[in-house]
Amino acid sequence: MSVNPHSPGALEEQILQGMQKFSAEFNQITLLLATEGKVAEARQALQRLFREFLHFHQLLAGDIQKLSATVAREQEKNTELIEENQRLNTLITALIGFSGHMRGKKAMMENILDTLARTLATDSSYVLLTDDEGNVSYSLGRNMDAVKEREVQDWSRTIIRETLKGSRPQTVHVNGDRPSGELPHSMLKLQIKAAMCVPICIEGRCLGVVYVDRRHSDRPFTNSELGFLMKFSSLMARALQVSIYMENLQSRILSKLVLSRKELDDVFHCPDLVGHSRALLDVLRVAAQVAPTDVPVLITGESGTGKELMARAIHQNSLRRDQPFVTINCGAIPENLLESELFGYEAGAFTGARRAKPGKISLAHRGTLFLDEIGELHPSLQSKLLRVLQFGELEPLGGTTPQHVDVRIIAATNRDLREMIHAGQFREDLYYRLRVIELHLPALSERREDIPELVDYFIQKHAPEGRHFRISESAIGVLENYNWPGNVRELENVIQRALILCQEDTITPNDLPTEIRTPELDALSELGDKTLAEAEREFRRLYITRILRSSKTKAEAARRLGVNRSYLYKLLEEFGLHS
C-alpha cells in the first residue's frame, strides 16, 4: 500500500483507507482461524499483514513530513492553512499513537483522552463503548475522581442517549440557547459550562461516544472544534476496530498458534533471555515478528529486566546482524559531551578537536544503534535525533553538510515517557517516532516461575572452571519469595556471591544475603497493597509452582496437592503455568 497525499484532506482519506484495508484483512484471518486445517495459513497471513502495517507506517511517516513541510511554506500566506496544519498534525500524532497501542485498548483510550485534552482545552473527558445490544461494555474518564465520574455518568446519560439515538453530535452551552432550568441538575452541580458529545461510528454501526466538557472557561465549543472532534472520532473508530480485532485475534491465535520456547528459539535465537513463563514468551513472540523489519522499537521495563539483552537479540535476528551493534547510555554521559558522542564532530569544531571523529550514529551505519536510558536525553538533542529518524540525516558538530546514515534505532527506558511529555521534558513527536513498536519486559516478580531456570543458567555461567554446583530446594524457595527490586540483574549478583561463599557444592539459604533470607517479611511487604483474595491467589500460584517443580510428573503433583488431575490442569490454565 502506498501513501501519496496532496493535501491534509487527502492524507486523512489515505489513512482511513489504510485502516479499512487492515480491518478487512483481519476479518479474513478470523475466517481462516475458524476453518479446520487453516491454522498455518492464518499464521502466515498474520505475519504478512504485520509487515505490511509496519511498512505502511513508515511510508505514512515520510509523507506526513513532506506534507507538513509543504503546509509550513504556506503558513505565512494563509492563516486557514496554519490551523488546518495544526489539526492535521494532531490527527497524525493520534494515529501513530493508536497504532502503537493496538495491543492494549485501555492504553489507547488513555492516549485518545490525553490528545483531546491538549487539543480542545477540555477539563474533563469520557469515552464510553457499547456492545451490539447497546449496553455499556467499556468506559474511561479523564480528570475525574470516583464521585465526579458517577455524577458525570448521571448527567451524560442524557446527552449520550441523544447522541446514540440519532448517531449525531450534541453540544450544550450553559449560557447558550438553553435556559439553565432546562439543563440537567448534575451539569449545574458540576459547574459544567460547555459540553460536546460525538458518536464513534464505523460502517453504519455506532461503537460508542466520546464526551468532553469545560468547567473553568465560559467559552463554548465552536463549530470548528466540533468538526475536529467528528474527524477525530472517525479516525478513532478505525483504530478501535483494529484494536478490537487485534485483541480477539491475539486471544484466538495464542490458543492455537502458541509457539513453545523451543519452537520460538528456532525463529528468534535469544539464549540470554532465559525463561518459559507466559509473560516472557508473549514479549519474545512480538520481538520475533519485529526483528526482521527496520522499524524503531522502544523497550520499556524496570532496571535490570534485560532491555539491552532484548535489543541485542533483535539485532542478531535481523537482516543487519552482520553490521555493527552500537550502544550508548544517554544517562551516563554529561550533557556537554553527549552531543559529540552521538553526532561526532569535524576538525576544529572546538578547542582540542584536531581531527574529525565520527559519532555513535555514524558508527552504526547499516547496523543498529541502541539508545539506553533515552528518557535522559536533553531536549536540545531530542530534536537532532528526530531529524535522524525522519530524514536519515545528521550534522556533526562544526559540520555544514548533512551526512546520510542508514541506521535502525532501538531505544530503552525505565521511565514513564508519557509523564515526561506532559511535564514538557520529552518531545511527543520523538516519542511516537521511537515507539512504532513497544516491548515491555516484565519484572522478575511477575515471572517468578522462571527463577529456577535463571538460577541454573547463572550457576553454569559463573561457576569456577572444574566445579559443579547445584542449589537446594529450600534456597530456591527463599529466592522465589523475595521481591527482587533489582530484577534479573540482582538475581545474577546474588548467585555470583553465593558461588564465591559456598563451602560445598550445594547452595543453601545460608549462602544467600541476609535480606534475601527473610521470605516472610518480604512476602508480606510485597502483598501489603493486595486484598486478601489477591494475596491468597498469589500464594496459591507460588505454592502450585513449587510443588510442580519438585514433582516428577503432573500426576505426582496432583497427588501432593490433594486434587485430581483434571482439576490440576484447570489450575494450570487459571494461573498460566502450562510451561
XYZ file of C-alpha atoms in Angstrom:
579
model
C 0.000 0.000 0.000
C 1.311 3.436 -0.906
C 0.526 6.826 0.552
C 0.588 9.769 -1.854
C -1.215 12.745 -0.296
C -1.598 16.124 -1.986
C -3.435 17.867 0.856
C -4.326 17.351 4.517
C -7.754 16.052 3.467
C -6.203 13.610 1.004
C -3.838 12.309 3.655
C -6.688 11.788 6.105
C -8.540 9.841 3.396
C -5.452 7.696 2.766
C -5.218 6.989 6.491
C -8.847 5.889 6.683
C -8.467 3.734 3.557
C -5.411 2.111 5.079
C -7.233 1.313 8.306
C -10.170 -0.097 6.283
C -7.808 -2.367 4.374
C -6.184 -3.687 7.530
C -9.580 -4.215 9.156
C -10.789 -6.212 6.136
C -7.689 -8.396 6.153
C -8.100 -9.053 9.871
C -11.595 -10.312 9.011
C -10.092 -12.740 6.505
C -7.632 -14.031 9.094
C -10.519 -14.563 11.520
C -12.251 -16.725 8.907
C -9.063 -18.730 8.382
C -8.797 -19.381 12.109
C -12.344 -20.721 12.126
C -11.544 -23.125 9.274
C -10.173 -26.552 10.101
C -6.643 -27.091 8.828
C -6.005 -23.386 8.103
C -4.027 -22.549 11.250
C -0.636 -22.446 9.487
C -2.074 -20.298 6.694
C -3.555 -17.938 9.309
C -0.162 -17.586 10.969
C 1.494 -16.697 7.656
C -1.277 -14.227 6.822
C -0.935 -12.523 10.197
C 2.841 -12.236 9.828
C 2.438 -10.775 6.318
C -0.190 -8.282 7.482
C 2.016 -7.258 10.396
C 4.873 -6.483 7.986
C 2.500 -4.583 5.674
C 1.255 -2.468 8.558
C 4.782 -1.558 9.628
C 5.682 -0.691 6.022
C 2.561 1.473 5.704
C 3.505 3.167 8.968
C 6.956 4.040 7.588
C 5.550 5.363 4.297
C 2.995 7.380 6.201
C 5.634 8.949 8.424
C 7.623 10.094 5.390
C 4.612 11.550 3.601
C 3.455 13.319 6.746
C 6.809 15.063 6.876
C 6.610 16.068 3.207
C 3.092 17.401 3.579
C 3.925 19.233 6.796
C 6.860 20.903 5.046
C 4.592 21.972 2.168
C 1.982 23.400 4.514
C 4.677 25.126 6.560
C 5.822 27.033 3.461
C 2.317 28.404 3.069
C 1.847 29.321 6.701
C 2.760 32.979 6.288
C 0.360 33.310 3.363
C -2.743 31.612 4.674
C -3.958 31.566 8.273
C -6.522 28.886 7.473
C -3.783 26.528 6.330
C -1.943 27.099 9.610
C -4.975 25.940 11.579
C -5.500 23.004 9.212
C -1.850 22.011 9.568
C -2.059 22.083 13.352
C -5.113 19.860 13.353
C -3.590 17.547 10.796
C -0.538 17.122 12.995
C -2.808 16.286 15.923
C -4.654 13.682 13.874
C -1.415 12.158 12.631
C 0.114 12.078 16.095
C -3.025 10.391 17.346
C -2.924 7.818 14.547
C 0.664 6.914 15.334
C -0.291 6.665 18.988
C -3.256 4.443 18.172
C -1.140 2.090 16.076
C 1.334 1.649 18.897
C -1.483 0.762 21.279
C -3.059 -1.918 19.113
C -2.341 -4.477 21.821
C -3.982 -2.556 24.637
C -7.400 -0.889 24.490
C -7.021 0.877 27.856
C -3.715 2.442 26.820
C -5.226 3.523 23.509
C -8.220 5.125 25.258
C -5.904 6.994 27.629
C -3.955 8.297 24.638
C -7.193 9.436 22.982
C -8.344 11.393 26.028
C -4.925 12.968 26.557
C -4.850 14.120 22.928
C -8.319 15.645 23.176
C -7.490 17.458 26.415
C -4.459 19.114 24.828
C -6.110 19.982 21.527
C -9.526 21.196 22.684
C -8.512 22.623 26.091
C -11.036 20.456 27.927
C -11.274 19.984 31.674
C -12.804 16.508 31.683
C -13.350 13.844 29.064
C -15.006 10.481 28.854
C -15.073 7.576 26.397
C -17.913 5.078 26.514
C -18.131 1.979 24.322
C -21.240 -0.130 23.777
C -21.845 -3.706 22.643
C -24.134 -4.842 19.819
C -27.172 -4.573 22.106
C -26.374 -1.033 23.207
C -25.142 -1.956 26.675
C -22.058 -0.232 28.073
C -19.063 -2.540 27.601
C -16.227 -0.167 28.499
C -15.778 3.317 29.918
C -12.855 5.502 30.900
C -12.774 9.030 32.307
C -10.035 11.645 32.483
C -9.580 14.242 35.252
C -12.411 12.829 37.335
C -12.453 11.349 40.793
C -14.789 8.432 41.503
C -17.632 10.619 42.786
C -17.420 13.096 39.924
C -17.246 10.302 37.374
C -20.508 8.836 38.666
C -22.129 12.286 38.518
C -20.846 12.867 35.001
C -22.250 9.483 34.038
C -25.614 10.524 35.510
C -25.650 13.814 33.625
C -24.075 12.443 30.490
C -26.707 9.712 30.114
C -28.980 12.367 28.643
C -26.524 13.731 26.118
C -25.137 10.246 25.388
C -28.640 8.871 24.855
C -29.398 11.683 22.429
C -26.080 11.124 20.654
C -26.529 7.361 20.338
C -30.195 7.624 19.383
C -29.600 9.751 16.342
C -25.899 8.969 15.802
C -25.486 12.736 15.699
C -23.164 15.013 17.673
C -24.557 17.060 20.554
C -23.313 20.321 22.069
C -24.538 22.113 25.190
C -23.607 25.566 26.487
C -24.902 26.890 29.812
C -25.167 30.468 28.541
C -26.351 29.376 25.145
C -29.817 28.815 23.760
C -30.895 26.503 26.595
C -32.131 28.215 29.784
C -30.456 26.889 32.926
C -33.796 25.473 34.075
C -33.748 23.059 31.128
C -30.246 21.801 31.890
C -29.675 18.593 33.897
C -29.147 19.148 37.631
C -25.826 17.237 37.565
C -24.470 19.558 34.882
C -25.189 22.610 37.008
C -23.885 20.920 40.167
C -20.567 20.081 38.499
C -20.350 23.640 37.110
C -20.009 22.382 33.549
C -20.036 25.430 31.274
C -19.933 23.654 27.915
C -20.079 20.054 26.748
C -19.801 18.173 23.495
C -20.584 14.536 22.685
C -19.829 12.820 19.369
C -20.651 9.266 18.229
C -17.867 6.830 17.362
C -19.278 5.217 14.231
C -17.967 2.930 11.531
C -19.782 1.341 8.580
C -23.177 2.337 9.944
C -22.542 0.891 13.400
C -22.153 3.060 16.490
C -19.372 1.753 18.754
C -19.882 4.359 21.467
C -19.341 8.040 22.169
C -16.612 10.449 23.203
C -17.603 13.244 25.582
C -15.661 16.388 26.568
C -16.531 19.375 28.725
C -15.228 22.699 30.017
C -15.702 23.828 33.616
C -13.272 26.689 34.077
C -13.990 28.564 30.871
C -17.225 30.141 29.645
C -16.081 29.746 26.040
C -18.464 27.451 24.136
C -17.208 24.817 21.741
C -17.054 26.222 18.212
C -18.281 24.579 15.024
C -14.642 24.204 14.022
C -13.882 22.305 17.241
C -16.950 20.139 16.740
C -15.785 19.356 13.203
C -12.367 18.395 14.514
C -13.883 16.076 17.134
C -16.029 14.413 14.464
C -12.975 13.781 12.261
C -11.080 12.578 15.294
C -13.866 10.158 16.257
C -13.910 8.756 12.717
C -10.194 8.043 12.924
C -10.678 6.681 16.429
C -13.381 4.296 15.204
C -10.990 2.777 12.666
C -8.224 2.414 15.211
C -10.667 0.996 17.754
C -11.973 -1.544 15.277
C -8.435 -2.698 14.540
C -7.705 -2.801 18.281
C -10.769 -4.960 18.948
C -9.832 -7.270 16.089
C -6.276 -7.465 17.402
C -7.422 -8.349 20.923
C -9.773 -11.050 19.639
C -7.180 -12.395 17.226
C -4.467 -12.388 19.847
C -6.626 -14.453 22.171
C -7.600 -16.941 19.468
C -4.178 -17.140 17.879
C -2.415 -17.664 21.202
C -4.745 -20.570 21.911
C -3.966 -22.199 18.553
C -0.623 -20.860 17.406
C 1.339 -20.579 20.648
C 4.947 -21.489 19.985
C 6.822 -23.329 22.680
C 10.128 -21.875 23.800
C 11.922 -24.476 21.689
C 9.905 -23.551 18.574
C 10.416 -19.862 19.304
C 14.183 -20.330 19.570
C 14.154 -21.697 16.012
C 12.903 -18.351 14.665
C 14.223 -15.939 17.319
C 17.502 -17.034 18.862
C 17.966 -15.357 22.259
C 19.789 -17.704 24.669
C 20.479 -14.930 27.200
C 16.780 -14.187 27.709
C 16.055 -17.158 29.936
C 12.627 -18.450 30.906
C 9.445 -20.207 29.837
C 6.860 -18.011 31.583
C 3.903 -16.735 29.616
C 4.841 -13.139 30.481
C 8.271 -13.533 28.841
C 7.160 -15.650 25.881
C 4.462 -13.135 24.921
C 7.156 -10.449 24.600
C 9.511 -12.744 22.685
C 6.791 -13.611 20.172
C 6.303 -9.943 19.310
C 10.075 -9.415 19.177
C 10.346 -12.311 16.726
C 7.846 -10.571 14.427
C 9.588 -7.193 14.686
C 13.214 -8.317 14.344
C 13.297 -8.822 10.528
C 11.920 -5.308 9.932
C 13.702 -1.952 10.196
C 11.111 -0.162 12.343
C 12.211 1.606 15.539
C 11.495 -0.251 18.775
C 11.027 1.174 22.264
C 11.844 -1.283 25.060
C 10.392 -0.413 28.456
C 10.666 -2.041 31.850
C 12.240 -1.703 35.260
C 16.013 -1.581 35.705
C 17.605 -4.998 35.476
C 14.911 -6.680 33.375
C 17.202 -7.237 30.364
C 16.413 -4.373 27.991
C 19.871 -4.363 26.392
C 19.760 -8.151 26.018
C 16.460 -7.777 24.177
C 17.925 -5.071 21.916
C 20.902 -7.295 21.075
C 18.590 -10.229 20.371
C 16.512 -8.134 17.959
C 19.697 -7.045 16.161
C 21.095 -10.590 15.984
C 17.828 -11.841 14.469
C 17.564 -9.007 11.929
C 18.923 -8.597 8.411
C 21.514 -6.227 9.926
C 23.053 -8.944 12.106
C 26.400 -8.783 10.267
C 26.629 -5.000 10.691
C 27.588 -3.026 13.839
C 25.506 -3.001 17.009
C 26.433 0.259 18.743
C 25.266 1.188 22.229
C 25.252 4.457 24.138
C 23.853 5.209 27.576
C 22.216 8.627 27.372
C 22.238 8.974 31.151
C 25.877 8.079 31.723
C 27.496 10.835 29.647
C 27.432 14.531 30.643
C 25.152 16.664 28.503
C 28.015 18.770 27.121
C 29.778 15.628 25.834
C 26.767 13.616 24.700
C 26.176 15.606 21.508
C 29.685 14.953 20.184
C 29.448 11.293 21.263
C 26.207 10.831 19.350
C 26.736 13.000 16.278
C 30.533 13.264 16.071
C 32.481 16.394 15.182
C 34.603 17.932 12.450
C 38.219 19.031 12.881
C 38.343 22.436 14.542
C 34.770 22.220 15.853
C 36.018 23.167 19.313
C 39.280 23.589 21.192
C 41.182 20.315 21.088
C 39.296 18.889 18.089
C 42.393 18.369 15.950
C 40.826 15.743 13.737
C 37.310 14.701 12.818
C 35.674 11.948 14.836
C 32.540 10.026 13.831
C 29.744 9.769 16.394
C 27.918 6.678 17.582
C 25.186 7.164 14.989
C 27.690 7.159 12.120
C 29.475 4.139 13.590
C 26.154 2.277 13.499
C 25.690 2.939 9.747
C 23.854 -0.013 8.145
C 23.556 -1.568 11.596
C 21.639 -0.899 14.812
C 22.004 1.904 17.361
C 20.829 1.136 20.901
C 19.969 4.236 22.930
C 19.749 3.196 26.570
C 18.032 5.491 29.075
C 16.520 7.546 26.250
C 14.498 9.473 28.830
C 17.698 11.195 29.970
C 18.345 12.720 26.527
C 18.399 16.526 26.743
C 15.593 18.306 24.819
C 18.128 20.093 22.588
C 19.418 16.715 21.385
C 15.940 15.249 21.014
C 15.278 17.487 18.004
C 18.537 16.405 16.342
C 17.702 12.736 16.928
C 14.250 13.326 15.460
C 15.914 14.531 12.238
C 17.860 11.270 12.033
C 14.629 9.292 12.370
C 12.728 11.461 9.886
C 15.289 12.005 7.148
C 18.182 9.641 7.873
C 20.499 12.652 8.146
C 22.809 14.068 10.785
C 25.119 17.036 11.002
C 28.304 16.656 13.096
C 29.435 19.441 15.392
C 31.181 22.039 13.254
C 29.798 20.493 10.081
C 27.972 22.356 7.331
C 26.784 19.474 5.154
C 24.274 16.843 6.349
C 25.529 13.257 6.222
C 23.264 10.375 5.232
C 23.033 7.427 7.618
C 21.179 4.142 7.361
C 20.585 3.005 10.915
C 17.910 1.174 12.852
C 17.238 2.708 16.252
C 16.216 0.744 19.325
C 15.652 2.789 22.473
C 15.093 1.740 26.077
C 13.900 3.414 29.243
C 12.723 2.638 32.746
C 10.915 5.979 32.954
C 7.348 6.892 32.012
C 7.893 8.911 28.839
C 4.228 9.904 28.670
C 4.549 11.591 32.050
C 7.694 13.311 30.798
C 5.773 14.560 27.748
C 3.110 16.068 29.986
C 5.860 17.703 32.055
C 7.445 19.173 28.915
C 10.610 17.093 29.331
C 10.280 14.844 26.271
C 9.141 15.604 22.726
C 5.871 13.950 21.815
C 6.775 13.631 18.122
C 10.039 11.888 19.022
C 8.181 9.559 21.385
C 5.884 8.327 18.628
C 8.764 8.022 16.154
C 10.689 5.814 18.585
C 7.659 3.856 19.703
C 6.421 2.315 16.459
C 6.586 -0.937 18.410
C 6.813 -1.055 22.195
C 8.109 -4.119 24.039
C 7.523 -4.109 27.787
C 9.750 -6.518 29.695
C 8.072 -7.930 32.815
C 9.647 -7.517 36.232
C 11.102 -10.670 37.786
C 8.350 -10.549 40.421
C 5.877 -11.010 37.536
C 7.568 -14.200 36.301
C 8.734 -15.971 39.439
C 8.320 -19.354 37.761
C 11.440 -18.512 35.699
C 13.656 -18.139 38.787
C 14.875 -21.794 38.971
C 15.819 -21.761 35.285
C 17.579 -18.412 35.671
C 19.471 -19.730 38.698
C 20.693 -22.782 36.764
C 21.749 -20.501 33.895
C 23.738 -18.191 36.187
C 25.355 -21.125 38.008
C 26.622 -22.504 34.699
C 27.710 -19.037 33.585
C 29.651 -18.050 36.716
C 30.771 -21.304 38.360
C 34.578 -21.633 38.639
C 36.055 -23.871 35.976
C 36.095 -27.506 37.019
C 33.446 -27.169 39.745
C 29.810 -28.206 39.526
C 27.199 -26.599 41.731
C 23.526 -27.142 42.438
C 21.036 -25.249 44.579
C 18.823 -26.706 47.293
C 15.021 -26.607 47.153
C 14.952 -24.527 50.329
C 17.260 -21.949 48.739
C 15.045 -21.849 45.640
C 12.080 -21.251 47.921
C 13.849 -18.305 49.539
C 14.635 -16.816 46.122
C 11.044 -17.238 44.949
C 9.687 -15.412 47.984
C 11.952 -12.377 47.599
C 10.558 -9.269 45.905
C 13.582 -8.627 43.557
C 13.530 -4.829 43.198
C 16.700 -5.138 41.081
C 15.120 -7.849 38.915
C 17.248 -10.336 36.932
C 20.433 -8.312 37.386
C 20.058 -8.531 41.170
C 19.404 -12.281 40.972
C 22.585 -12.752 38.930
C 24.599 -10.807 41.517
C 23.148 -12.915 44.339
C 24.116 -16.163 42.571
C 27.632 -14.872 41.834
C 28.044 -14.024 45.513
C 26.683 -17.408 46.603
C 29.123 -19.263 44.336
C 32.027 -17.431 45.985
C 30.850 -18.012 49.565
C 29.518 -21.547 49.138
C 31.734 -24.043 51.032
C 30.175 -27.129 49.465
C 28.809 -27.884 46.024
C 25.227 -27.063 47.007
C 23.964 -23.523 47.537
C 21.820 -23.324 50.676
C 19.855 -20.440 52.252
C 22.877 -19.677 54.449
C 24.847 -18.768 51.310
C 22.319 -16.065 50.417
C 22.384 -12.442 51.652
C 20.583 -11.713 54.912
C 17.967 -9.508 53.260
C 17.099 -12.363 50.914
C 16.676 -14.833 53.777
C 13.604 -13.113 55.216
C 10.906 -14.550 52.950
C 8.062 -13.993 55.390
C 8.775 -10.271 55.750
C 9.424 -9.773 52.041
C 6.311 -11.705 51.050
C 4.192 -9.640 53.442
C 5.792 -6.441 52.136
C 5.026 -7.432 48.565
C 1.424 -8.314 49.373
C 0.865 -5.235 51.512
C -1.340 -3.431 48.976
C -3.266 -6.508 47.869
C -6.692 -7.569 49.034
C -6.996 -10.833 50.954
C -8.390 -12.537 47.848
C -5.472 -11.276 45.713
C -2.927 -12.366 48.336
C -4.493 -15.829 48.552
C -4.409 -16.144 44.761
C -0.710 -15.188 44.637
C 0.108 -17.702 47.375
C -1.766 -20.472 45.515
C 0.169 -19.720 42.320
C 3.541 -19.786 44.099
C 2.717 -22.947 46.038
C 1.477 -24.819 42.958
C 4.606 -23.724 41.067
C 6.847 -25.056 43.836
C 5.025 -28.409 44.013
C 5.189 -28.780 40.230
C 8.898 -28.073 40.214
C 9.683 -30.698 42.822
C 7.411 -33.368 41.294
C 8.480 -35.731 38.538
C 5.058 -35.807 36.883
C 1.816 -33.852 36.982
C 0.135 -36.926 38.445
C 2.537 -36.772 41.396
C 1.931 -33.033 41.748
C -1.842 -33.574 41.796
C -1.470 -36.248 44.471
C 0.686 -33.992 46.671
C -1.778 -31.129 46.257
C -4.694 -33.410 47.131
C -6.586 -32.760 43.876
C -7.399 -34.846 40.825
C -5.515 -34.351 37.565
C -8.376 -32.642 35.723
C -8.639 -30.016 38.477
C -4.850 -29.561 38.410
C -4.998 -28.826 34.678
C -7.756 -26.310 35.388
C -5.470 -24.631 37.946
C -2.583 -24.598 35.458
C -4.826 -22.855 32.934
C -6.041 -20.359 35.534
C -2.546 -19.373 36.655
C -0.839 -19.596 33.248
C 1.529 -22.382 34.360
C 1.483 -24.566 31.240
C 5.238 -24.372 30.810
